Tab-separated table of C-alpha atoms in Angstrom:
chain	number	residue	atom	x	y	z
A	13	UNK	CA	92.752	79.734	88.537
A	14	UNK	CA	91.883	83.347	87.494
A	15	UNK	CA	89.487	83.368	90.677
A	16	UNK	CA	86.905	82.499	88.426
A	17	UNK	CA	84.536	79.456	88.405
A	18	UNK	CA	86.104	76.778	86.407
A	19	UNK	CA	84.580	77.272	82.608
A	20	UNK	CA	84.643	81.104	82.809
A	21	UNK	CA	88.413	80.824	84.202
A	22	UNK	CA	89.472	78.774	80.904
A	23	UNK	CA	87.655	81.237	78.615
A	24	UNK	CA	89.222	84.023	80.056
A	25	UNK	CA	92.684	82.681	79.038
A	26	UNK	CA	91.973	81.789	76.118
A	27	UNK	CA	90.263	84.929	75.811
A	28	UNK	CA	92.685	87.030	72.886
A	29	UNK	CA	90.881	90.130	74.238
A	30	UNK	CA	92.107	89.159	77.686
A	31	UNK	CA	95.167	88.687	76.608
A	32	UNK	CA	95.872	91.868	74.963
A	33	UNK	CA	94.863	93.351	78.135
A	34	UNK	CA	91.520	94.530	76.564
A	35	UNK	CA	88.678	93.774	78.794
A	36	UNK	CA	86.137	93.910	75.760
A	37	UNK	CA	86.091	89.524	74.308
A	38	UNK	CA	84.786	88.894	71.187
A	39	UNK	CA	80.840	88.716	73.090
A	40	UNK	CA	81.106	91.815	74.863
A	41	UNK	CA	80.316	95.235	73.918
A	42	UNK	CA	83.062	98.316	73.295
A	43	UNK	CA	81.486	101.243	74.191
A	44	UNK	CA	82.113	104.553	72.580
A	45	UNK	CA	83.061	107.607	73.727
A	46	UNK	CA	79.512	109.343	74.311
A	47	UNK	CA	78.663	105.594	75.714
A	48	UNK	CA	81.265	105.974	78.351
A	49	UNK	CA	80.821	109.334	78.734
A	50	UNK	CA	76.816	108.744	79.842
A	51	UNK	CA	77.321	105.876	81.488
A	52	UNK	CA	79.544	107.221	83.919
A	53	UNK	CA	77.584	110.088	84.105
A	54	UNK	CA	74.769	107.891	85.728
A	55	UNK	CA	77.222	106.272	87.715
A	56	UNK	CA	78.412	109.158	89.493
A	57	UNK	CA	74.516	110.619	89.798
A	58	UNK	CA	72.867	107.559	91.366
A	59	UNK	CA	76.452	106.827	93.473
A	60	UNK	CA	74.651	107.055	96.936
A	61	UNK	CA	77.430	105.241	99.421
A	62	UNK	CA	80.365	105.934	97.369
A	63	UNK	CA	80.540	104.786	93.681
A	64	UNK	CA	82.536	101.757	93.859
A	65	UNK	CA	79.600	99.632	94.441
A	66	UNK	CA	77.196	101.222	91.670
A	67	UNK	CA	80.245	101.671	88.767
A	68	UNK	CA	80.368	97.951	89.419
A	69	UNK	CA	76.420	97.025	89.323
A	70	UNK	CA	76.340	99.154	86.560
A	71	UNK	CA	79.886	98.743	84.193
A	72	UNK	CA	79.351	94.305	85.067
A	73	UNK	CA	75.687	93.587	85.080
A	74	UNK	CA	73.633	96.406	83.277
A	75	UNK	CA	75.895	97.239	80.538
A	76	UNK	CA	78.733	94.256	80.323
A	77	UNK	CA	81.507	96.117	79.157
A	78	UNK	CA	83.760	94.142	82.064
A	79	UNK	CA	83.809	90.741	83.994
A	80	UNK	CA	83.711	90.608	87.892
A	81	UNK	CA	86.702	89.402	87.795
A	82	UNK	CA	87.901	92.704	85.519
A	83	UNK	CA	86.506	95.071	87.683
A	84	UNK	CA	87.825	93.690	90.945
A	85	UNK	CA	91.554	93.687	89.324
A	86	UNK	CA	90.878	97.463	87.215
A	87	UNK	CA	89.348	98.575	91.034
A	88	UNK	CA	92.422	96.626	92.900
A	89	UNK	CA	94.826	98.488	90.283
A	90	UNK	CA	92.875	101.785	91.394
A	91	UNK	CA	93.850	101.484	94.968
A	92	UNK	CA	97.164	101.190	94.567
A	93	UNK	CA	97.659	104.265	92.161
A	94	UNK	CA	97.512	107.174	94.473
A	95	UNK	CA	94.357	109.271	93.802
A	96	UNK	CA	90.185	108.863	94.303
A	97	UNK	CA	89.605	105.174	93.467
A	98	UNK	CA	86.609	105.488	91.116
A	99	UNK	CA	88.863	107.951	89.232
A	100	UNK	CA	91.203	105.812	88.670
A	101	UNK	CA	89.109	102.862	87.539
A	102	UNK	CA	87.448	105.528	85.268
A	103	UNK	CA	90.041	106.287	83.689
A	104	UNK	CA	91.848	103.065	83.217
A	105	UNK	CA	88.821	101.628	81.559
A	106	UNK	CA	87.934	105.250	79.816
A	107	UNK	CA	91.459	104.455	78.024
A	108	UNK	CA	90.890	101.187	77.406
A	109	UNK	CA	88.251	101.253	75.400
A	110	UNK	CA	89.227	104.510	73.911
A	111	UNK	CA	92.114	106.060	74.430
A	112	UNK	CA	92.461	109.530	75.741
A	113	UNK	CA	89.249	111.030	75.265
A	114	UNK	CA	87.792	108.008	76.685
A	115	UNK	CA	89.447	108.766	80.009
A	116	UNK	CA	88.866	112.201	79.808
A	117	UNK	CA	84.992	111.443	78.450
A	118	UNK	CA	84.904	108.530	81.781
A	119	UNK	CA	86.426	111.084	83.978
A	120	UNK	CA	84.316	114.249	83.005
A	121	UNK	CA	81.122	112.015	83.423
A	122	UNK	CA	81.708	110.887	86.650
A	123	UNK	CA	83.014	114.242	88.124
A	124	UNK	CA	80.498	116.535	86.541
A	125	UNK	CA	76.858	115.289	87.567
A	126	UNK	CA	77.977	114.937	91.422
A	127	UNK	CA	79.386	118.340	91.139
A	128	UNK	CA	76.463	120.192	90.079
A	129	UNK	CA	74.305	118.114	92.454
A	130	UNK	CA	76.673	119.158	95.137
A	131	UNK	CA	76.496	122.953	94.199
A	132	UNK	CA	73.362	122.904	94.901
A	133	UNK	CA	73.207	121.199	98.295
A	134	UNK	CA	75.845	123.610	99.131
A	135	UNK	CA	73.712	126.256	98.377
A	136	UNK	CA	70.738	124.976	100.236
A	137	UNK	CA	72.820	123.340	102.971
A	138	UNK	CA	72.607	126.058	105.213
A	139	UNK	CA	69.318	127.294	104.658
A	140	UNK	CA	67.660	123.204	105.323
A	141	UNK	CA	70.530	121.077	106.475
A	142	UNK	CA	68.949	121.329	110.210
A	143	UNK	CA	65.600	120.423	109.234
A	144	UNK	CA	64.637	116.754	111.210
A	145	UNK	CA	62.482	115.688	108.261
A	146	UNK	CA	65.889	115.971	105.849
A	147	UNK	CA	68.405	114.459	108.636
A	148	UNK	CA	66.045	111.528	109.083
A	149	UNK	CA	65.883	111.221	105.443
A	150	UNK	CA	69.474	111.114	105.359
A	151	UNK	CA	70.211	108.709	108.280
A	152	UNK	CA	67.906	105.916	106.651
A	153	UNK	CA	69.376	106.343	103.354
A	154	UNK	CA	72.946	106.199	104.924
A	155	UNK	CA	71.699	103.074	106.510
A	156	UNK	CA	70.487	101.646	103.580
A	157	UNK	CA	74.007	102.474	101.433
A	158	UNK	CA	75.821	101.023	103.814
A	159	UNK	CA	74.207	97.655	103.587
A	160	UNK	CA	74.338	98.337	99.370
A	161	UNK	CA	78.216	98.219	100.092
A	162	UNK	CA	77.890	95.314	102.527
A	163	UNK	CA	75.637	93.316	99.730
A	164	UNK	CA	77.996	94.258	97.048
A	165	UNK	CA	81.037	92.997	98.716
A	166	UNK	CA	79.089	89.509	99.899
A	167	UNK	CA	78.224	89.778	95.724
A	168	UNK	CA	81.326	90.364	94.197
A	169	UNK	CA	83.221	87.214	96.737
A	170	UNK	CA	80.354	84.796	95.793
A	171	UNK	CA	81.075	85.470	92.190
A	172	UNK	CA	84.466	85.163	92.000
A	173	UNK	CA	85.073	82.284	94.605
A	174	UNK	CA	88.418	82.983	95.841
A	175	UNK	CA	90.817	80.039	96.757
A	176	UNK	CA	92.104	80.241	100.483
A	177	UNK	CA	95.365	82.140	100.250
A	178	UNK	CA	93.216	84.868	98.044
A	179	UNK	CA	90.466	85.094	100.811
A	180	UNK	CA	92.888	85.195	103.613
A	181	UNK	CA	94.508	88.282	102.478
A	182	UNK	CA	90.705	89.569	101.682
A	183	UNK	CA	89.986	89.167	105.400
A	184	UNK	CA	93.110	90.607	106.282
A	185	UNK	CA	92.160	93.582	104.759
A	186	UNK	CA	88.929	93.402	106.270
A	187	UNK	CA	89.942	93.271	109.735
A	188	UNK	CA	92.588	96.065	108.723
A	189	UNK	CA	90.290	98.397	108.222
A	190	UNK	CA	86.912	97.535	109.798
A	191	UNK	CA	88.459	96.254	113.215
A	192	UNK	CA	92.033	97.581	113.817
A	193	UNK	CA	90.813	101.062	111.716
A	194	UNK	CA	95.138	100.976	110.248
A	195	UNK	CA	95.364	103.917	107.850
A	196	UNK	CA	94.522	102.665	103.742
A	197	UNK	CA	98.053	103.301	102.486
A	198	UNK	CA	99.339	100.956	104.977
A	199	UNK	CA	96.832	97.791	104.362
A	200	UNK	CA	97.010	98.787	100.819
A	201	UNK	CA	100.849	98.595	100.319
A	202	UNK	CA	101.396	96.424	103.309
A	203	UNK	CA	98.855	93.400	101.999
A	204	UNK	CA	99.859	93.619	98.036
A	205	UNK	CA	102.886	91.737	98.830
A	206	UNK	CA	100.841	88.870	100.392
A	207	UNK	CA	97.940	89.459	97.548
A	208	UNK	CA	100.777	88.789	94.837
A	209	UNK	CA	102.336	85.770	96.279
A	210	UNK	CA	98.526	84.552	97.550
A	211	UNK	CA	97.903	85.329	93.487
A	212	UNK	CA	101.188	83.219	92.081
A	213	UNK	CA	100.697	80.757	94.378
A	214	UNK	CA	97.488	79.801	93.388
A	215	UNK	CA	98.129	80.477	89.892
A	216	UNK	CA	101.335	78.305	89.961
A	217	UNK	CA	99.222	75.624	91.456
A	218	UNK	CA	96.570	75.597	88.494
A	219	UNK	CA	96.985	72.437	86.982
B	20	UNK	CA	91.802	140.062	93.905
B	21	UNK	CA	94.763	139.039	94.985
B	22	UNK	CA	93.901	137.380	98.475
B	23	UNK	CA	91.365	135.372	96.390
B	24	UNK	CA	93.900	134.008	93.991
B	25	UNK	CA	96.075	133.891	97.375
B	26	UNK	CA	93.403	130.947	98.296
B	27	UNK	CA	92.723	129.634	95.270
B	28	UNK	CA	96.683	128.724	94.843
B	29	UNK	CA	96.823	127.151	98.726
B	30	UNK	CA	93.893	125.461	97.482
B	31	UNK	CA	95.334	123.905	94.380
B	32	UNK	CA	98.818	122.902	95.766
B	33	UNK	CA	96.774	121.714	98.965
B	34	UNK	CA	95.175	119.294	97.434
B	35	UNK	CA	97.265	118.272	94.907
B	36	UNK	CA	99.609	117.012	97.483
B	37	UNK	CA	96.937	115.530	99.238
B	38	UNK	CA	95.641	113.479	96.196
B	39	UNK	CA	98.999	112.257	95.454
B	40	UNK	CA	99.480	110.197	98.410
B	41	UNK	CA	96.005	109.291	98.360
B	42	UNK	CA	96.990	105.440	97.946
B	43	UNK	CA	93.800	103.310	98.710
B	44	UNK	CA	91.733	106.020	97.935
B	45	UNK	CA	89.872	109.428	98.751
B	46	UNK	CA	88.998	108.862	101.936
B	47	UNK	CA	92.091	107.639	103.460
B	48	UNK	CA	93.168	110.963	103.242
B	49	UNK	CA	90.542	112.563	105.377
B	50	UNK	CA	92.716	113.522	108.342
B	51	UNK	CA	95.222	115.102	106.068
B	52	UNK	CA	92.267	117.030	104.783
B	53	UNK	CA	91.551	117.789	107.925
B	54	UNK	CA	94.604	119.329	109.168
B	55	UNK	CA	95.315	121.220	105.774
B	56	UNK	CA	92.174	122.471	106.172
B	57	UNK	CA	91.146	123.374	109.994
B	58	UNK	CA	94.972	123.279	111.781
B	59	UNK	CA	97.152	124.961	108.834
B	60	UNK	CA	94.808	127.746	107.084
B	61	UNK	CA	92.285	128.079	109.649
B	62	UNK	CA	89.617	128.110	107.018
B	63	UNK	CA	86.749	126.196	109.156
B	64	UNK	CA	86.180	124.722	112.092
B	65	UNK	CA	86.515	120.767	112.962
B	66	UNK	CA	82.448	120.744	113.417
B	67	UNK	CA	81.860	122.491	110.201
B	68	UNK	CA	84.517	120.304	108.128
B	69	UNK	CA	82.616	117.190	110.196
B	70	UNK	CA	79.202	118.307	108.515
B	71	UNK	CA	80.667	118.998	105.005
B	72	UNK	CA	82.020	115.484	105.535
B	73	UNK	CA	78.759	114.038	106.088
B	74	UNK	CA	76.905	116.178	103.200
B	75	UNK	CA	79.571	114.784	100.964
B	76	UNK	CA	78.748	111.343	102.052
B	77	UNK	CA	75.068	111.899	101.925
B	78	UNK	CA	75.195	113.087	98.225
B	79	UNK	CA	75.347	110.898	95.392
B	80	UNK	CA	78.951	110.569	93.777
B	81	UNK	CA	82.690	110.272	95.033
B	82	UNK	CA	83.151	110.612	98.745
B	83	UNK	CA	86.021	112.928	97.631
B	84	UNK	CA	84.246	115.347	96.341
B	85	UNK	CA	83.742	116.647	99.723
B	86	UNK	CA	87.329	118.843	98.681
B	87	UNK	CA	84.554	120.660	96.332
B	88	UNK	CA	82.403	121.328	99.206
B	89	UNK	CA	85.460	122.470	100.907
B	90	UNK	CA	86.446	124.927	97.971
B	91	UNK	CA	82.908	125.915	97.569
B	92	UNK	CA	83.705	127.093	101.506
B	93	UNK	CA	86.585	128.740	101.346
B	94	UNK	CA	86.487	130.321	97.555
B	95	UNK	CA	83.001	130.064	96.304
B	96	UNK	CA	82.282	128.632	92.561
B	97	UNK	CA	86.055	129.320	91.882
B	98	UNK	CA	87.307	127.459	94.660
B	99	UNK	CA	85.166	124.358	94.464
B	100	UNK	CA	86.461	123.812	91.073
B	101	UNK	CA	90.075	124.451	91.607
B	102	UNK	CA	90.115	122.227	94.623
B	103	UNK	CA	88.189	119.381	92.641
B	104	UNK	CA	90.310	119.874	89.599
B	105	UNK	CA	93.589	119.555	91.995
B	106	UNK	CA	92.420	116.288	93.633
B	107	UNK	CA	91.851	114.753	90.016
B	108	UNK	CA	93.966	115.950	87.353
B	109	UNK	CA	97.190	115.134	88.311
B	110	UNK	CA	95.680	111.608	89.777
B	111	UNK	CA	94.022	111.004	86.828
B	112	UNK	CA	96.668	111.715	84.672
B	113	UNK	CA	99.007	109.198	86.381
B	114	UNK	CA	96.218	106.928	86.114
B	115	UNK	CA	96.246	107.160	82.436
B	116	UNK	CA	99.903	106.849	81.791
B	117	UNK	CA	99.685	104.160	83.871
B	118	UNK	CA	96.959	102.484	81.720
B	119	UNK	CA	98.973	103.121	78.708
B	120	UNK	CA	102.023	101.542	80.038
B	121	UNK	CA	100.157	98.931	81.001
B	122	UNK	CA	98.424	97.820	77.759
B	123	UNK	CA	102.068	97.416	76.382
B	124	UNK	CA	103.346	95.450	79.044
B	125	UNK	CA	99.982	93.210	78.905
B	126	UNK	CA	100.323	89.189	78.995
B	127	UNK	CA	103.021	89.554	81.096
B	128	UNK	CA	103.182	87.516	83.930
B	129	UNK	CA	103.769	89.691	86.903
B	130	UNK	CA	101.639	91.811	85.901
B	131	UNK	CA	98.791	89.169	85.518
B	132	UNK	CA	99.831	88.277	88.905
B	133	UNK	CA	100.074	91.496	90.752
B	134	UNK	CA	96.432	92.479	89.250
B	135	UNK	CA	94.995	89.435	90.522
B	136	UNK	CA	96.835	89.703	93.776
B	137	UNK	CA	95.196	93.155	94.354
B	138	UNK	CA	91.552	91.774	94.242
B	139	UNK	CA	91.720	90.437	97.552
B	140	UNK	CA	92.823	93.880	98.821
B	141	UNK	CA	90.288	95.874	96.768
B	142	UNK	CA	87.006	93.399	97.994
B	143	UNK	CA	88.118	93.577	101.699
B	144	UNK	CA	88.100	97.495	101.689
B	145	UNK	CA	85.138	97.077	100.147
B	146	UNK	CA	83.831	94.872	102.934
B	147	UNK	CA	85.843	96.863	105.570
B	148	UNK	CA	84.523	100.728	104.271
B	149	UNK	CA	80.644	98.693	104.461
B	150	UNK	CA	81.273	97.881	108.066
B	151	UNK	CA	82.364	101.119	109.029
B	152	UNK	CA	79.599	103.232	107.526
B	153	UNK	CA	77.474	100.591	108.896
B	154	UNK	CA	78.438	101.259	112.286
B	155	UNK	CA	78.373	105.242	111.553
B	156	UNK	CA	74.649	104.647	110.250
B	157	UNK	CA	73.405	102.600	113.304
B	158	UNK	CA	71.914	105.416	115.362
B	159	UNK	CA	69.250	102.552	116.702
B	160	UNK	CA	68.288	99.022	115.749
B	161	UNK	CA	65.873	100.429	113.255
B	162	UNK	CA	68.737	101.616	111.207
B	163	UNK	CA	70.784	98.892	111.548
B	164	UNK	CA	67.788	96.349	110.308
B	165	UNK	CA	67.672	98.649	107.540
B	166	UNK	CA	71.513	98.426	106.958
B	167	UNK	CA	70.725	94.214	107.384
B	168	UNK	CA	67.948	94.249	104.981
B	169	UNK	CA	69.522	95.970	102.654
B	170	UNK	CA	72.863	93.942	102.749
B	171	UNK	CA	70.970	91.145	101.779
B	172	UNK	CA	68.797	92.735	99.283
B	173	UNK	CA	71.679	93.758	97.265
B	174	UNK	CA	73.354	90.483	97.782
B	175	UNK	CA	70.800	87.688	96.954
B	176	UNK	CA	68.714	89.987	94.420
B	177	UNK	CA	69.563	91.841	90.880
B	178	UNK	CA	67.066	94.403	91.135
B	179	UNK	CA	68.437	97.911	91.257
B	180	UNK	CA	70.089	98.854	94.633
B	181	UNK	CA	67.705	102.283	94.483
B	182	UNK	CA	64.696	100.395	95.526
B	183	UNK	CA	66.701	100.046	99.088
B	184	UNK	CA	67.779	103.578	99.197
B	185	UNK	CA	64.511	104.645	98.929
B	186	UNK	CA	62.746	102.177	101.388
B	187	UNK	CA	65.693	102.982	103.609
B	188	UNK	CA	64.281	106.819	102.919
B	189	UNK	CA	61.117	106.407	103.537
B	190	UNK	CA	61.703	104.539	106.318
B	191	UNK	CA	63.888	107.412	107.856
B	192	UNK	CA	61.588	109.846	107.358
B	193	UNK	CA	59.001	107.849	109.109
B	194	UNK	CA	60.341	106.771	111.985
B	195	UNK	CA	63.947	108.200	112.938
């Protein structure tokens, strides 16, 4: 019952990788320093919509380094910690793999491209921001992220095919946020209580 | 000289505060930014932070790094990086003492628990912050097909999500 399908769940505790807390098994690749410090790098330049939904595409399908399951917990973890979430999941998994300078190498990456990108929109904001041609541009590629985050979501709870008390507190969260609009801290600390007991519940009922 | 490093320090203790009660993430504290910003220094206006908001969004990267915009404002090259550097570094570094701590307490049980007990929370924001932007997005029923299309694009397919952001592109700069 790690809210994985049934095979993958029993590998995963078995897993001495796992375990240890390590999110690399024996299969899976640990990345280096100047690994992490590209990849998230290209995370934070292609990170249209937030990067949430791209660290994930990217860190658990292109390159591996994590499970779904990994990510969702490392990202869950990242909510709680005060701070920008993809920070945080930076670098927790920056120091995973490699200590200090792989959070600061995780960090840097993800920080640095965006920056410079966003120096020079600043700089060119004023001058073209009230073209149409660049708002239209804009609104269809905001309407196209938003459906990225939509898709990932939809992705992410297929994968990892949560057992009821889990999804309840998922669509708690949803409506939290999407149809009551509650401030984040609030759903955030006010659901992990349910998301724990939802979480030994089910894993007490594993048989 | 001194003014500027006057701004530079409301800057950095601004949003260092800011990022430290930033539980759930960057954006949930975007009204805080906002008052820090337009109702206590008076540095902009609630329709310019609005459109620095949206830039922010509209660029690749993390939503939050709409406080660099917001430095770049008020303080130029100086002030975009102080303000960025204030939202991250003390975040990040409780982040990272938090990761250490946590490798030594790993295999524990609560601690397996509470991870896994934060998934559900973590994938319905996820779901929740796609609905909102959604409904921010859907000027007309153009956009929101595009929105659609590209939910399920990203859902049923592994092809890179940057073939929708550029259809959805295109498809702006054609017809809205």
């Amino acid at each position: 019952m790690w809210g994985l399908p049934g095979g993958k769940a029993r590998e995963a505790g078995l897993d001495p990788g796992r375990r240890a807390g390590l999110p690399a098994g024996m299969d899976r690749p640990r990345p280096t320093v100047a690994e992490l410090f590209l990849t998230y790098l290209k995370i934070g330049l292609v990170g249209f919509g937030g990067v949430n939904a791209w660290a994930r595409r990217v860190l658990v399908e292109e390159r591996r380094w994590v499970t779904e399951q990994e990510y969702a917990e490392v990202l869950g973890l990242g909510q709680v910690l005060p701070g920008p979430n993809a920070l945080n999941v930076a670098v927790q998994l920056g120091e995973r793999f490699r200590g200090g300078w792989g959070a600061l190498a995780a960090s840097t990456g993800l920080f640095g491209g965006p920056l410079v990108v966003l120096l020079g929109l600043a700089m060119l904001h004023d001058a073209y921001g009230e073209v149409p041609l660049v708002k239209a541009v804009l609104a269809g590629t905001a309407a196209a992220a938003a459906g990225m985050i939509l898709g990932t979501a939809a992705k992410i709870t297929e994968k990892l095919r949560p057992a009821w008390p889990i999804l309840a507190v998922g669509i708690a969260a949803l409506l939290g946020g999407a149809v009551l609009r509650l401030p984040l801290p609030w759903i955030v600390l006010g659901l992990a209580p349910f998301g724990i007991l939802a979480a030994w519940w089910t894993d007490k009922a594993r048989p | 000289m001194s003014e500027d490093s006057g701004v530079l320090g409301q800057l950095a203790l601004g949003f260092l505060a800011i990022s430290l009660i930033a539980v759930g993430g960057g954006i949930a504290v975007v009204p805080e930014m906002n008052r820090l910003v337009v109702d206590v220094h008076g540095w902009m206006s609630d329709a310019r932070f609005a459109q620095l908001f949206a830039l922010a969004q509209a660029a690749p990267g993390p939503n939050v790094l709409v406080v660099g915009l917001i430095g770049w404002h008020v303080g130029g090259l100086a002030g975009m990086l102080v303000a960025t550097l204030a939202m991250t570094g003390p975040a990040g570094l409780l982040a990272f003492g938090f990761s250490r701590m946590r490798s030594r307490l790993a295999g524990a049980r609560w601690l397996r628990v509470t991870e896994r007990g934060m998934v559900p929370v973590a994938v319905g924001l996820i779901f929740s912050s796609g609905v909102i932007l959604t409904q921010a997005a859907a000027v007309n029923w153009l956009a929101l097909a595009v929105s659609v299309g590209s939910t399920i694009f990203v859902w049923r397919s592994n092809r890179s999500p940057l073939w929708v952001l550029a259809v959805g592109a295109l498809i702006g700069a054609i017809f809205l």
